[in-house]
Amino acid sequence: MRRFTIAALTVATTLGTVLTAVPAEAHRGRPALGPENCAENACHFDVPAGTYDVTVRLGGESAATTTVTGETRRTLLAETVTEAGKPVSRSFTVDVRTPEGEPTGADGTPGLDLVIGGSAPALADIRVTPARWARKIFLVGDSTVCDQPGDPYSGWGQQLPQYLRKGVSVANHADSGESTVSYLADSRLWATVQPQIRRGDLVLIQLAHNDKQTDEATYRANLETLVAGVREKGGKPVLVTPIVRRWFNADGTLNNNTALLVNGLGVDHPAVTRSVAAAHDVPLVDLTAKTKSLVESLGTEGSKALYLYNEKRDNTHTSVHGATVYADLVRDELVAQGLVPEGKSRVG
């Protein structure tokens, strides 16, 4: 993501007046950063790696529809509709790190970059401060989870932040092409993630799509190693079964090895994941079952929009729409199990 010029904000005539900077306020020895760090539809905050609370005031003289994305295409604030003359405030917490996207990818831009989008965006004010009491949700996964760097791809982890309230950030360390074997072996992955885990942090683990030649004993042992490593640091592991591949039978079902992630050695990845969760008393998000039910209900045509079938004839990776729908399924299950607070709806 390119670095944006820090200049006076020129787009905000939202309430009939130009924006004024938020008064500086002490917070861990650093002042609050405001709209002086924005120009047109982009804001750049020159801050070190860390976790930050962002509060925006949206709205103007006309009705508006605004979104906020940040860093590597993460959706931080979903489409928010405001009525004319009725501004609203919204807050979220964001993880700033290097690399800012996939752990084995490019470093990206230092600091925090936000993009103000939507069909009729209206940013009236913005404030960024270091988060004092943030809880992290770490994501360990593959390309169906990761912060994808370019359109039309998107991982569900890239869309998850929009569903979480202020005080909970997503640290997405999922990486394209990784299996349980490679994730544990690469020093940029598990060896980097584990030391960052703090007591009370959630660590969601979804690895299966690339374990095509991993035998069952190894796959099970690798999941157990990840679970034990999270608990060693005081974190709470959550096992997530993989999203289905959009691979239909003639009868309109997904009851086949390709769709349900049974590898070439006959290893049923979702079944092993469920077994490890039960054996070690680990919370489980059965995303395989949930995505199977949804995809089958939409049918061969309706389900195309969830994946990149129309763009790439790709029945494994998700579109922004599909990743958003799947992130919603994950959020709902985390809330149902009491692992995260209710959070926020997508439409504000």
Tab-separated table of C-alpha atoms in Angstrom:
chain	number	residue	atom	x	y	z
A	1	MET	CA	0.000	0.000	0.000
A	2	ARG	CA	1.449	3.340	-1.035
A	3	ARG	CA	2.387	6.015	1.453
A	4	PHE	CA	-0.004	8.960	1.404
A	5	THR	CA	1.017	12.576	1.817
A	6	ILE	CA	0.190	14.038	5.192
A	7	ALA	CA	-1.769	17.182	4.456
A	8	ALA	CA	-4.834	19.134	5.463
A	9	LEU	CA	-7.999	17.162	4.765
A	10	THR	CA	-9.729	18.716	1.783
A	11	VAL	CA	-12.646	16.388	1.170
A	12	ALA	CA	-14.491	16.983	4.393
A	13	THR	CA	-17.130	19.612	3.974
A	14	THR	CA	-19.428	17.193	5.647
A	15	LEU	CA	-21.350	19.449	8.013
A	16	GLY	CA	-20.963	22.651	6.056
A	17	THR	CA	-17.556	23.389	7.542
A	18	VAL	CA	-14.071	22.124	6.951
A	19	LEU	CA	-12.641	19.633	9.410
A	20	THR	CA	-10.702	20.765	12.413
A	21	ALA	CA	-8.084	18.685	14.132
A	22	VAL	CA	-9.025	16.748	17.232
A	23	PRO	CA	-7.410	18.347	20.270
A	24	ALA	CA	-4.294	16.470	21.269
A	25	GLU	CA	-4.680	14.371	24.367
A	26	ALA	CA	-2.040	12.509	26.329
A	27	HIS	CA	-2.166	8.743	25.901
A	28	ARG	CA	0.825	6.665	26.801
A	29	GLY	CA	2.899	9.757	26.286
A	30	ARG	CA	1.690	10.246	22.691
A	31	PRO	CA	-0.945	12.693	21.431
A	32	ALA	CA	-4.089	11.673	19.613
A	33	LEU	CA	-3.687	11.875	15.848
A	34	GLY	CA	-6.439	13.464	13.813
A	35	PRO	CA	-7.570	14.562	10.336
A	36	GLU	CA	-4.452	16.597	9.709
A	37	ASN	CA	-3.028	13.220	8.659
A	38	CYS	CA	-5.569	12.802	5.837
A	39	ALA	CA	-5.841	13.958	2.254
A	40	GLU	CA	-8.725	13.238	-0.099
A	41	ASN	CA	-9.905	9.683	0.677
A	42	ALA	CA	-6.773	8.435	2.443
A	43	CYS	CA	-5.204	8.856	5.863
A	44	HIS	CA	-1.667	7.980	6.896
A	45	PHE	CA	-0.638	7.908	10.547
A	46	ASP	CA	3.075	7.697	11.216
A	47	VAL	CA	2.899	5.320	14.181
A	48	PRO	CA	5.065	2.362	15.227
A	49	ALA	CA	3.854	-1.226	15.152
A	50	GLY	CA	1.190	-1.822	17.776
A	51	THR	CA	-2.538	-1.829	18.393
A	52	TYR	CA	-4.581	1.340	17.855
A	53	ASP	CA	-8.106	2.532	18.534
A	54	VAL	CA	-9.681	4.525	15.728
A	55	THR	CA	-12.788	6.657	16.192
A	56	VAL	CA	-14.473	8.239	13.173
A	57	ARG	CA	-17.386	10.642	12.906
A	58	LEU	CA	-19.303	10.080	9.715
A	59	GLY	CA	-21.973	12.111	7.966
A	60	GLY	CA	-22.668	15.514	6.483
A	61	GLU	CA	-25.267	17.808	5.011
A	62	SER	CA	-26.321	15.084	2.582
A	63	ALA	CA	-27.067	11.412	3.103
A	64	ALA	CA	-23.875	9.382	2.938
A	65	THR	CA	-22.555	5.842	2.768
A	66	THR	CA	-19.040	5.309	4.097
A	67	THR	CA	-16.647	2.405	4.587
A	68	VAL	CA	-13.160	2.240	6.092
A	69	THR	CA	-10.488	-0.195	4.962
A	70	GLY	CA	-6.917	-0.292	6.145
A	71	GLU	CA	-3.459	-1.724	5.751
A	72	THR	CA	-3.646	-4.635	3.301
A	73	ARG	CA	-7.280	-4.314	2.195
A	74	ARG	CA	-8.751	-5.175	5.602
A	75	THR	CA	-12.368	-4.138	6.047
A	76	LEU	CA	-12.366	-2.289	9.358
A	77	LEU	CA	-15.730	-0.560	9.149
A	78	ALA	CA	-18.519	-1.936	6.984
A	79	GLU	CA	-20.841	0.189	4.905
A	80	THR	CA	-22.314	2.775	7.249
A	81	VAL	CA	-25.322	4.809	6.137
A	82	THR	CA	-25.913	8.269	7.624
A	83	GLU	CA	-28.906	10.537	7.152
A	84	ALA	CA	-28.484	14.142	6.088
A	85	GLY	CA	-27.427	16.293	9.022
A	86	LYS	CA	-27.216	13.338	11.420
A	87	PRO	CA	-23.581	12.338	11.947
A	88	VAL	CA	-22.681	9.143	13.803
A	89	SER	CA	-19.535	7.969	15.552
A	90	ARG	CA	-17.984	4.544	15.082
A	91	SER	CA	-14.890	2.977	16.647
A	92	PHE	CA	-12.681	-0.009	15.903
A	93	THR	CA	-9.294	-1.370	16.906
A	94	VAL	CA	-6.606	-2.200	14.352
A	95	ASP	CA	-3.369	-4.188	14.423
A	96	VAL	CA	-0.363	-2.453	12.839
A	97	ARG	CA	2.611	-4.660	12.065
A	98	THR	CA	5.380	-5.484	9.598
A	99	PRO	CA	4.754	-7.197	7.237
A	100	GLU	CA	1.330	-5.569	7.235
A	101	GLY	CA	-0.279	-8.399	5.247
A	102	GLU	CA	0.847	-11.962	4.630
A	103	PRO	CA	3.821	-12.869	6.853
A	104	THR	CA	5.934	-14.041	3.909
A	105	GLY	CA	4.913	-11.098	1.701
A	106	ALA	CA	6.139	-7.553	1.262
A	107	ASP	CA	6.629	-5.353	4.317
A	108	GLY	CA	4.111	-2.780	3.101
A	109	THR	CA	3.986	0.804	4.347
A	110	PRO	CA	5.220	1.713	7.845
A	111	GLY	CA	2.521	3.157	10.056
A	112	LEU	CA	-1.250	2.967	9.730
A	113	ASP	CA	-2.956	3.577	6.397
A	114	LEU	CA	-6.726	3.945	6.116
A	115	VAL	CA	-8.881	4.403	3.031
A	116	ILE	CA	-12.264	6.126	3.258
A	117	GLY	CA	-14.588	4.551	0.721
A	118	GLY	CA	-18.216	3.803	0.013
A	119	SER	CA	-20.689	4.973	-2.615
A	120	ALA	CA	-20.969	8.450	-1.049
A	121	PRO	CA	-18.306	8.762	1.673
A	122	ALA	CA	-18.400	11.460	4.322
A	123	LEU	CA	-15.690	11.620	6.965
A	124	ALA	CA	-16.319	14.405	9.458
A	125	ASP	CA	-13.591	13.608	11.940
A	126	ILE	CA	-11.065	10.945	12.912
A	127	ARG	CA	-8.912	10.187	15.949
A	128	VAL	CA	-6.225	7.539	16.401
A	129	THR	CA	-4.778	6.600	19.803
A	130	PRO	CA	-2.783	3.636	21.099
A	131	ALA	CA	-5.148	0.991	22.471
A	132	ARG	CA	-4.823	0.460	26.198
A	133	TRP	CA	-6.814	-2.709	26.780
A	134	ALA	CA	-7.007	-4.434	23.418
A	135	ARG	CA	-7.505	-8.166	23.133
A	136	LYS	CA	-6.085	-9.834	20.036
A	137	ILE	CA	-7.521	-12.532	17.827
A	138	PHE	CA	-4.599	-14.188	16.074
A	139	LEU	CA	-5.339	-16.049	12.857
A	140	VAL	CA	-3.229	-19.011	11.768
A	141	GLY	CA	-4.244	-20.208	8.340
A	142	ASP	CA	-3.832	-20.372	4.584
A	143	SER	CA	-4.919	-18.366	1.525
A	144	THR	CA	-8.619	-18.756	2.336
A	145	VAL	CA	-8.001	-16.848	5.593
A	146	CYS	CA	-5.168	-14.426	4.881
A	147	ASP	CA	-5.032	-10.706	4.067
A	148	GLN	CA	-4.942	-11.108	0.293
A	149	PRO	CA	-2.886	-8.317	-1.348
A	150	GLY	CA	-4.964	-7.824	-4.493
A	151	ASP	CA	-8.378	-8.018	-6.092
A	152	PRO	CA	-10.416	-10.072	-6.653
A	153	TYR	CA	-9.125	-12.281	-3.825
A	154	SER	CA	-10.065	-11.978	-0.169
A	155	GLY	CA	-9.643	-14.243	2.855
A	156	TRP	CA	-12.325	-14.426	5.537
A	157	GLY	CA	-9.798	-13.176	8.085
A	158	GLN	CA	-9.459	-10.006	6.015
A	159	GLN	CA	-13.165	-9.331	6.491
A	160	LEU	CA	-13.463	-10.314	10.167
A	161	PRO	CA	-12.433	-6.952	11.735
A	162	GLN	CA	-15.641	-5.208	10.580
A	163	TYR	CA	-17.661	-7.468	12.886
A	164	LEU	CA	-15.696	-6.766	16.068
A	165	ARG	CA	-16.170	-3.965	18.547
A	166	LYS	CA	-13.530	-1.540	19.736
A	167	GLY	CA	-11.051	-3.283	22.041
A	168	VAL	CA	-10.693	-6.426	19.905
A	169	SER	CA	-8.178	-6.480	17.064
A	170	VAL	CA	-7.430	-9.108	14.423
A	171	ALA	CA	-3.785	-10.061	13.924
A	172	ASN	CA	-4.021	-12.044	10.701
A	173	HIS	CA	-0.914	-14.204	10.344
A	174	ALA	CA	-2.467	-16.548	7.790
A	175	ASP	CA	-0.305	-17.062	4.705
A	176	SER	CA	-0.983	-18.361	1.207
A	177	GLY	CA	0.109	-21.901	0.420
A	178	GLU	CA	0.746	-23.019	3.981
A	179	SER	CA	0.035	-26.441	5.472
A	180	THR	CA	0.348	-27.513	9.091
A	181	VAL	CA	3.820	-28.788	8.156
A	182	SER	CA	5.092	-25.590	6.546
A	183	TYR	CA	3.458	-23.268	9.080
A	184	LEU	CA	5.362	-24.920	11.903
A	185	ALA	CA	8.612	-25.085	9.931
A	186	ASP	CA	8.886	-21.497	8.661
A	187	SER	CA	10.421	-19.084	11.185
A	188	ARG	CA	8.299	-16.235	9.786
A	189	LEU	CA	5.134	-18.062	10.764
A	190	TRP	CA	4.539	-20.008	13.999
A	191	ALA	CA	7.905	-19.103	15.539
A	192	THR	CA	6.991	-15.443	15.044
A	193	VAL	CA	3.360	-15.700	16.135
A	194	GLN	CA	3.713	-17.728	19.321
A	195	PRO	CA	5.914	-15.251	21.266
A	196	GLN	CA	3.322	-12.506	20.640
A	197	ILE	CA	0.443	-14.399	22.267
A	198	ARG	CA	-0.649	-13.009	25.624
A	199	ARG	CA	-2.988	-14.354	28.263
A	200	GLY	CA	-6.575	-14.161	27.098
A	201	ASP	CA	-5.793	-13.812	23.395
A	202	LEU	CA	-7.719	-16.048	21.005
A	203	VAL	CA	-5.826	-17.976	18.339
A	204	LEU	CA	-7.977	-19.318	15.504
A	205	ILE	CA	-6.326	-22.156	13.570
A	206	GLN	CA	-7.548	-23.196	10.110
A	207	LEU	CA	-4.994	-25.223	8.150
A	208	ALA	CA	-5.966	-28.041	5.771
A	209	HIS	CA	-6.204	-26.927	2.148
A	210	ASN	CA	-2.487	-27.445	1.528
A	211	ASP	CA	-2.018	-30.600	3.632
A	212	LYS	CA	-2.567	-32.622	0.459
A	213	GLN	CA	0.142	-35.151	1.226
A	214	THR	CA	0.162	-34.978	5.021
A	215	ASP	CA	-0.649	-38.292	6.665
A	216	GLU	CA	-3.232	-38.432	9.430
A	217	ALA	CA	-0.789	-38.995	12.300
A	218	THR	CA	1.308	-36.005	11.236
A	219	TYR	CA	-1.696	-33.769	10.648
A	220	ARG	CA	-3.112	-34.619	14.068
A	221	ALA	CA	0.236	-34.123	15.775
A	222	ASN	CA	0.729	-30.737	14.088
A	223	LEU	CA	-2.671	-29.476	15.252
A	224	GLU	CA	-1.866	-30.697	18.768
A	225	THR	CA	1.473	-28.857	18.646
A	226	LEU	CA	-0.249	-25.610	17.698
A	227	VAL	CA	-2.864	-26.030	20.437
A	228	ALA	CA	-0.218	-26.747	23.063
A	229	GLY	CA	1.853	-23.775	21.911
A	230	VAL	CA	-1.067	-21.395	22.303
A	231	ARG	CA	-1.860	-22.673	25.789
A	232	GLU	CA	1.782	-22.445	26.811
A	233	LYS	CA	1.520	-18.660	26.358
A	234	GLY	CA	-1.803	-18.369	28.177
A	235	GLY	CA	-3.831	-17.939	24.997
A	236	LYS	CA	-7.031	-19.728	24.064
A	237	PRO	CA	-6.838	-21.914	20.943
A	238	VAL	CA	-9.848	-22.301	18.686
A	239	LEU	CA	-9.786	-24.941	15.950
A	240	VAL	CA	-11.564	-24.040	12.720
A	241	THR	CA	-12.421	-26.655	10.116
A	242	PRO	CA	-11.668	-25.496	6.540
A	243	ILE	CA	-14.133	-23.807	4.226
A	244	VAL	CA	-15.504	-26.160	1.569
A	245	ARG	CA	-14.458	-26.110	-2.045
A	246	ARG	CA	-17.313	-25.337	-4.400
A	247	TRP	CA	-17.309	-28.755	-6.057
A	248	PHE	CA	-20.802	-30.096	-6.686
A	249	ASN	CA	-22.041	-33.598	-7.333
A	250	ALA	CA	-24.690	-34.139	-10.002
A	251	ASP	CA	-27.333	-34.212	-7.265
A	252	GLY	CA	-26.417	-30.717	-6.018
A	253	THR	CA	-24.550	-31.867	-2.902
A	254	LEU	CA	-20.930	-31.407	-1.857
A	255	ASN	CA	-20.487	-34.928	-0.518
A	256	ASN	CA	-17.158	-35.655	-2.195
A	257	ASN	CA	-13.515	-35.630	-1.180
A	258	THR	CA	-12.593	-32.524	-3.158
A	259	ALA	CA	-15.310	-30.359	-1.641
A	260	LEU	CA	-14.913	-31.675	1.894
A	261	LEU	CA	-11.129	-31.569	2.152
A	262	VAL	CA	-10.252	-35.257	2.205
A	263	ASN	CA	-6.708	-35.429	0.846
A	264	GLY	CA	-5.053	-37.862	-1.546
A	265	LEU	CA	-4.070	-40.154	1.327
A	266	GLY	CA	-7.660	-40.374	2.497
A	267	VAL	CA	-7.153	-38.040	5.460
A	268	ASP	CA	-10.429	-36.327	6.363
A	269	HIS	CA	-9.117	-32.979	7.576
A	270	PRO	CA	-12.368	-31.699	9.093
A	271	ALA	CA	-12.938	-34.995	10.921
A	272	VAL	CA	-9.408	-34.982	12.370
A	273	THR	CA	-9.812	-31.349	13.437
A	274	ARG	CA	-13.078	-32.161	15.200
A	275	SER	CA	-11.410	-35.136	16.892
A	276	VAL	CA	-8.468	-33.064	18.160
A	277	ALA	CA	-10.851	-30.390	19.461
A	278	ALA	CA	-12.884	-32.984	21.364
A	279	ALA	CA	-9.851	-34.808	22.746
A	280	HIS	CA	-8.168	-31.649	24.042
A	281	ASP	CA	-11.238	-29.642	25.068
A	282	VAL	CA	-10.622	-26.977	22.428
A	283	PRO	CA	-13.453	-24.754	21.151
A	284	LEU	CA	-14.393	-25.662	17.583
A	285	VAL	CA	-15.788	-23.561	14.752
A	286	ASP	CA	-17.078	-26.131	12.268
A	287	LEU	CA	-16.728	-23.912	9.241
A	288	THR	CA	-16.780	-26.917	6.925
A	289	ALA	CA	-20.289	-27.834	8.041
A	290	LYS	CA	-21.485	-24.222	7.962
A	291	THR	CA	-20.084	-23.407	4.521
A	292	LYS	CA	-21.314	-26.744	3.125
A	293	SER	CA	-24.838	-25.994	4.264
A	294	LEU	CA	-24.736	-22.473	2.833
A	295	VAL	CA	-23.204	-23.408	-0.516
A	296	GLU	CA	-25.648	-26.270	-1.033
A	297	SER	CA	-28.577	-24.033	-0.149
A	298	LEU	CA	-27.488	-21.463	-2.757
A	299	GLY	CA	-26.991	-24.125	-5.415
A	300	THR	CA	-24.586	-24.322	-8.326
A	301	GLU	CA	-25.437	-20.872	-9.688
A	302	GLY	CA	-26.110	-18.877	-6.536
A	303	SER	CA	-22.922	-20.066	-4.845
A	304	LYS	CA	-20.668	-18.801	-7.654
A	305	ALA	CA	-20.681	-15.311	-6.134
A	306	LEU	CA	-19.052	-16.622	-2.946
A	307	TYR	CA	-15.985	-17.875	-4.786
A	308	LEU	CA	-13.895	-16.607	-7.701
A	309	TYR	CA	-15.692	-18.789	-10.203
A	310	ASN	CA	-16.865	-15.883	-12.343
A	311	GLU	CA	-13.453	-14.191	-12.362
A	312	LYS	CA	-10.983	-17.072	-12.278
A	313	ARG	CA	-13.003	-20.319	-12.528
A	314	ASP	CA	-11.668	-20.762	-8.994
A	315	ASN	CA	-13.823	-22.832	-6.640
A	316	THR	CA	-11.452	-22.654	-3.644
A	317	HIS	CA	-10.679	-18.982	-3.025
A	318	THR	CA	-13.367	-16.522	-2.038
A	319	SER	CA	-14.458	-13.186	-3.428
A	320	VAL	CA	-14.810	-10.181	-1.135
A	321	HIS	CA	-18.498	-11.068	-0.876
A	322	GLY	CA	-17.800	-14.701	-0.032
A	323	ALA	CA	-15.075	-13.852	2.471
A	324	THR	CA	-17.431	-11.382	4.155
A	325	VAL	CA	-20.217	-13.958	4.416
A	326	TYR	CA	-17.811	-16.548	5.812
A	327	ALA	CA	-16.346	-14.074	8.315
A	328	ASP	CA	-19.882	-13.480	9.531
A	329	LEU	CA	-20.284	-17.234	10.114
A	330	VAL	CA	-17.068	-17.281	12.149
A	331	ARG	CA	-18.104	-14.244	14.191
A	332	ASP	CA	-21.525	-15.728	14.927
A	333	GLU	CA	-19.970	-18.942	16.226
A	334	LEU	CA	-17.426	-17.102	18.381
A	335	VAL	CA	-20.242	-15.049	19.906
A	336	ALA	CA	-22.435	-18.130	20.421
A	337	GLN	CA	-19.619	-19.819	22.356
A	338	GLY	CA	-18.938	-16.724	24.459
A	339	LEU	CA	-15.452	-16.283	23.013
A	340	VAL	CA	-16.008	-12.691	21.859
A	341	PRO	CA	-18.583	-10.047	22.788
A	342	GLU	CA	-21.616	-9.502	20.564
A	343	GLY	CA	-19.757	-6.952	18.472
A	344	LYS	CA	-21.401	-4.874	15.782
A	345	SER	CA	-23.539	-5.456	12.749
A	346	ARG	CA	-22.202	-4.670	9.292
A	347	VAL	CA	-24.607	-1.867	8.533
A	348	GLY	CA	-24.253	1.053	10.930
